[in-house]
Amino acid sequence: LIISYKNENIPFKEIIPFLKKIERKYIDQNFENKIDKLKSIQEINEILKEFKSSFNTFITIEDLNKALTSNQKDLDPSFNLKKIMENNHEFKSLVEKKISENGFVIVKEVIFKESFIKEICNELKDKEINNLKDACDFLLIKKISEKIHLDLLIFMGFKIYWNGLDYSASKVNCSQ
């Protein structure tokens, strides 16, 4: 952190966000000291099992976080599963293991049922969609957030051939 100061005065406005970021990272890395990590993992597993038997096809990490904080009353209200997963790699790998054990895949911050991913991939292939705009429109029809369209297509094995910045002129091909 480099801060310029004048007349021997240091502006705290610039220091406080930096210190908060360090504190948050420290708290997240030491997650297991404050909360029973295994209990949280078990609760995440239970939430995933409920999701598995539901009609929903995907759940976000944010939704998982809300369910976890509502089910575990002893969690700090500022508990943020996404941030903890970013800063605590051991915990992240445990969560990802539970996700895959339950037959789900994670793309960015969205957990999908594996069967749903296969279904979408097969439909894209069957419809012979080879235009990026058409593929994204299809994903929108399936109620998938625009934020992850490209990541999801790449995850499913599609190659994107850009034609400048115009995505309606760009092509997608299944590389599998």
Short mmCIF file of C-alpha atoms in Angstrom, two decimals:
data_model
loop_
_atom_site.label_atom_id
_atom_site.label_comp_id
_atom_site.label_asym_id
_atom_site.label_seq_id
_atom_site.Cartn_x
_atom_site.Cartn_y
_atom_site.Cartn_z
CA LEU A 1 0.00 0.00 0.00
CA ILE A 2 1.48 3.31 -1.06
CA ILE A 3 -0.16 6.47 0.22
CA SER A 4 0.96 9.99 -0.42
CA TYR A 5 0.58 12.42 2.45
CA LYS A 6 1.08 16.11 3.07
CA ASN A 7 2.04 18.06 6.17
CA GLU A 8 2.65 14.83 8.12
CA ASN A 9 -1.05 13.90 7.85
CA ILE A 10 -1.96 10.42 6.67
CA PRO A 11 -5.45 10.11 5.14
CA PHE A 12 -7.22 7.26 6.94
CA LYS A 13 -9.86 7.15 4.23
CA GLU A 14 -7.39 5.26 2.04
CA ILE A 15 -6.03 3.01 4.80
CA ILE A 16 -9.29 1.69 6.28
CA PRO A 17 -10.45 -0.30 3.19
CA PHE A 18 -6.97 -1.83 2.95
CA LEU A 19 -7.06 -2.89 6.61
CA LYS A 20 -10.61 -4.25 6.26
CA LYS A 21 -9.49 -6.37 3.32
CA ILE A 22 -6.60 -7.81 5.34
CA GLU A 23 -8.90 -8.50 8.29
CA ARG A 24 -11.49 -10.22 6.09
CA LYS A 25 -8.83 -12.40 4.48
CA TYR A 26 -7.44 -13.34 7.91
CA ILE A 27 -10.93 -14.20 9.22
CA ASP A 28 -11.68 -16.32 6.17
CA GLN A 29 -8.36 -18.16 6.33
CA ASN A 30 -8.93 -18.95 9.99
CA PHE A 31 -12.50 -20.03 9.41
CA GLU A 32 -12.01 -23.38 11.12
CA ASN A 33 -10.97 -21.71 14.38
CA LYS A 34 -14.24 -19.81 14.80
CA ILE A 35 -16.83 -22.19 13.42
CA ASP A 36 -17.01 -25.94 13.25
CA LYS A 37 -15.93 -26.44 9.66
CA LEU A 38 -17.18 -30.01 9.51
CA LYS A 39 -20.61 -28.95 10.72
CA SER A 40 -20.75 -26.37 7.93
CA ILE A 41 -19.67 -28.96 5.36
CA GLN A 42 -22.35 -31.37 6.62
CA GLU A 43 -24.97 -28.63 6.39
CA ILE A 44 -23.83 -27.78 2.84
CA ASN A 45 -24.15 -31.48 1.98
CA GLU A 46 -27.71 -31.54 3.36
CA ILE A 47 -28.63 -28.43 1.34
CA LEU A 48 -27.18 -30.04 -1.79
CA LYS A 49 -29.18 -33.22 -1.16
CA GLU A 50 -32.37 -31.13 -0.89
CA PHE A 51 -31.41 -29.38 -4.12
CA LYS A 52 -30.82 -32.75 -5.80
CA SER A 53 -34.39 -33.87 -5.10
CA SER A 54 -35.88 -30.51 -6.12
CA PHE A 55 -37.07 -29.51 -9.59
CA ASN A 56 -34.52 -26.69 -9.74
CA THR A 57 -31.73 -27.18 -12.24
CA PHE A 58 -29.14 -24.87 -10.68
CA ILE A 59 -28.33 -23.02 -7.48
CA THR A 60 -25.86 -20.19 -6.95
CA ILE A 61 -23.18 -20.02 -4.27
CA GLU A 62 -25.12 -17.01 -2.93
CA ASP A 63 -28.27 -19.15 -2.60
CA LEU A 64 -26.22 -21.83 -0.85
CA ASN A 65 -24.84 -19.17 1.50
CA LYS A 66 -28.37 -17.90 2.34
CA ALA A 67 -29.59 -21.42 3.07
CA LEU A 68 -26.54 -22.12 5.21
CA THR A 69 -26.87 -18.95 7.28
CA SER A 70 -30.61 -19.50 7.79
CA ASN A 71 -30.09 -23.14 8.87
CA GLN A 72 -27.13 -22.47 11.17
CA LYS A 73 -28.08 -19.84 13.72
CA ASP A 74 -24.59 -19.81 15.29
CA LEU A 75 -23.04 -18.45 12.08
CA ASP A 76 -21.86 -14.87 12.06
CA PRO A 77 -24.38 -12.72 10.11
CA SER A 78 -21.51 -11.49 7.95
CA PHE A 79 -20.67 -15.07 6.92
CA ASN A 80 -19.92 -15.12 3.20
CA LEU A 81 -19.37 -18.55 1.67
CA LYS A 82 -18.01 -17.10 -1.58
CA LYS A 83 -15.34 -15.01 0.20
CA ILE A 84 -14.34 -17.89 2.46
CA MET A 85 -13.98 -20.17 -0.55
CA GLU A 86 -11.80 -17.55 -2.26
CA ASN A 87 -9.48 -17.22 0.74
CA ASN A 88 -9.51 -20.69 2.30
CA HIS A 89 -8.43 -23.24 -0.29
CA GLU A 90 -8.84 -26.22 2.04
CA PHE A 91 -12.47 -25.32 2.71
CA LYS A 92 -13.03 -24.61 -0.99
CA SER A 93 -11.78 -28.06 -1.94
CA LEU A 94 -14.08 -29.67 0.68
CA VAL A 95 -17.10 -27.78 -0.71
CA GLU A 96 -16.17 -28.65 -4.30
CA LYS A 97 -15.78 -32.31 -3.28
CA LYS A 98 -19.31 -32.32 -1.79
CA ILE A 99 -20.63 -30.67 -4.95
CA SER A 100 -19.14 -33.35 -7.21
CA GLU A 101 -20.10 -36.21 -4.84
CA ASN A 102 -23.74 -35.15 -5.19
CA GLY A 103 -23.63 -35.23 -9.00
CA PHE A 104 -23.28 -31.51 -9.60
CA VAL A 105 -20.83 -29.35 -11.49
CA ILE A 106 -19.82 -25.81 -10.64
CA VAL A 107 -19.25 -23.16 -13.29
CA LYS A 108 -18.07 -19.87 -11.83
CA GLU A 109 -20.49 -19.30 -8.94
CA VAL A 110 -23.33 -21.51 -10.16
CA ILE A 111 -23.89 -25.15 -9.24
CA PHE A 112 -25.69 -27.16 -11.94
CA LYS A 113 -27.16 -30.61 -11.92
CA GLU A 114 -24.93 -32.70 -14.18
CA SER A 115 -27.98 -34.08 -15.99
CA PHE A 116 -29.09 -30.53 -16.83
CA ILE A 117 -25.68 -29.71 -18.31
CA LYS A 118 -25.78 -32.86 -20.45
CA GLU A 119 -29.32 -32.03 -21.56
CA ILE A 120 -28.37 -28.48 -22.59
CA CYS A 121 -25.25 -29.68 -24.37
CA ASN A 122 -27.20 -32.31 -26.32
CA GLU A 123 -29.92 -29.79 -27.25
CA LEU A 124 -27.31 -27.33 -28.52
CA LYS A 125 -25.77 -30.09 -30.64
CA ASP A 126 -29.16 -31.38 -31.87
CA LYS A 127 -30.31 -27.91 -32.90
CA GLU A 128 -26.96 -27.46 -34.64
CA ILE A 129 -26.55 -24.02 -33.14
CA ASN A 130 -23.27 -22.65 -34.43
CA ASN A 131 -23.75 -18.94 -33.80
CA LEU A 132 -22.73 -17.51 -30.42
CA LYS A 133 -25.75 -15.21 -30.24
CA ASP A 134 -28.14 -18.11 -30.87
CA ALA A 135 -26.35 -20.23 -28.25
CA CYS A 136 -26.63 -17.41 -25.69
CA ASP A 137 -30.30 -16.87 -26.56
CA PHE A 138 -30.89 -20.59 -26.01
CA LEU A 139 -29.19 -20.40 -22.60
CA LEU A 140 -31.36 -17.40 -21.71
CA ILE A 141 -34.46 -19.44 -22.51
CA LYS A 142 -33.14 -21.99 -19.99
CA LYS A 143 -32.98 -19.11 -17.45
CA ILE A 144 -29.19 -19.17 -17.15
CA SER A 145 -27.58 -15.86 -16.23
CA GLU A 146 -25.81 -14.02 -19.03
CA LYS A 147 -22.76 -13.65 -16.78
CA ILE A 148 -21.81 -17.28 -17.22
CA HIS A 149 -22.86 -18.06 -20.80
CA LEU A 150 -19.34 -18.07 -22.20
CA ASP A 151 -17.89 -20.01 -19.26
CA LEU A 152 -20.69 -22.56 -19.48
CA LEU A 153 -20.24 -23.04 -23.23
CA ILE A 154 -16.49 -23.54 -22.76
CA PHE A 155 -17.15 -25.93 -19.84
CA MET A 156 -19.45 -28.00 -22.06
CA GLY A 157 -16.69 -28.32 -24.65
CA PHE A 158 -17.66 -25.65 -27.14
CA LYS A 159 -15.01 -23.58 -28.88
CA ILE A 160 -15.78 -19.93 -29.52
CA TYR A 161 -14.41 -18.33 -32.67
CA TRP A 162 -14.65 -14.59 -32.22
CA ASN A 163 -15.35 -12.31 -35.15
CA GLY A 164 -14.30 -9.01 -33.62
CA LEU A 165 -16.40 -7.91 -30.66
CA ASP A 166 -19.70 -8.67 -32.36
CA TYR A 167 -20.93 -11.83 -30.69
CA SER A 168 -23.76 -12.24 -33.21
CA ALA A 169 -21.10 -12.79 -35.90
CA SER A 170 -19.03 -15.15 -33.73
CA LYS A 171 -19.23 -18.90 -34.16
CA VAL A 172 -19.39 -21.80 -31.70
CA ASN A 173 -18.45 -25.38 -32.46
CA CYS A 174 -18.54 -28.42 -30.25
CA SER A 175 -15.00 -29.68 -29.87
CA GLN A 176 -16.05 -33.06 -28.45
#
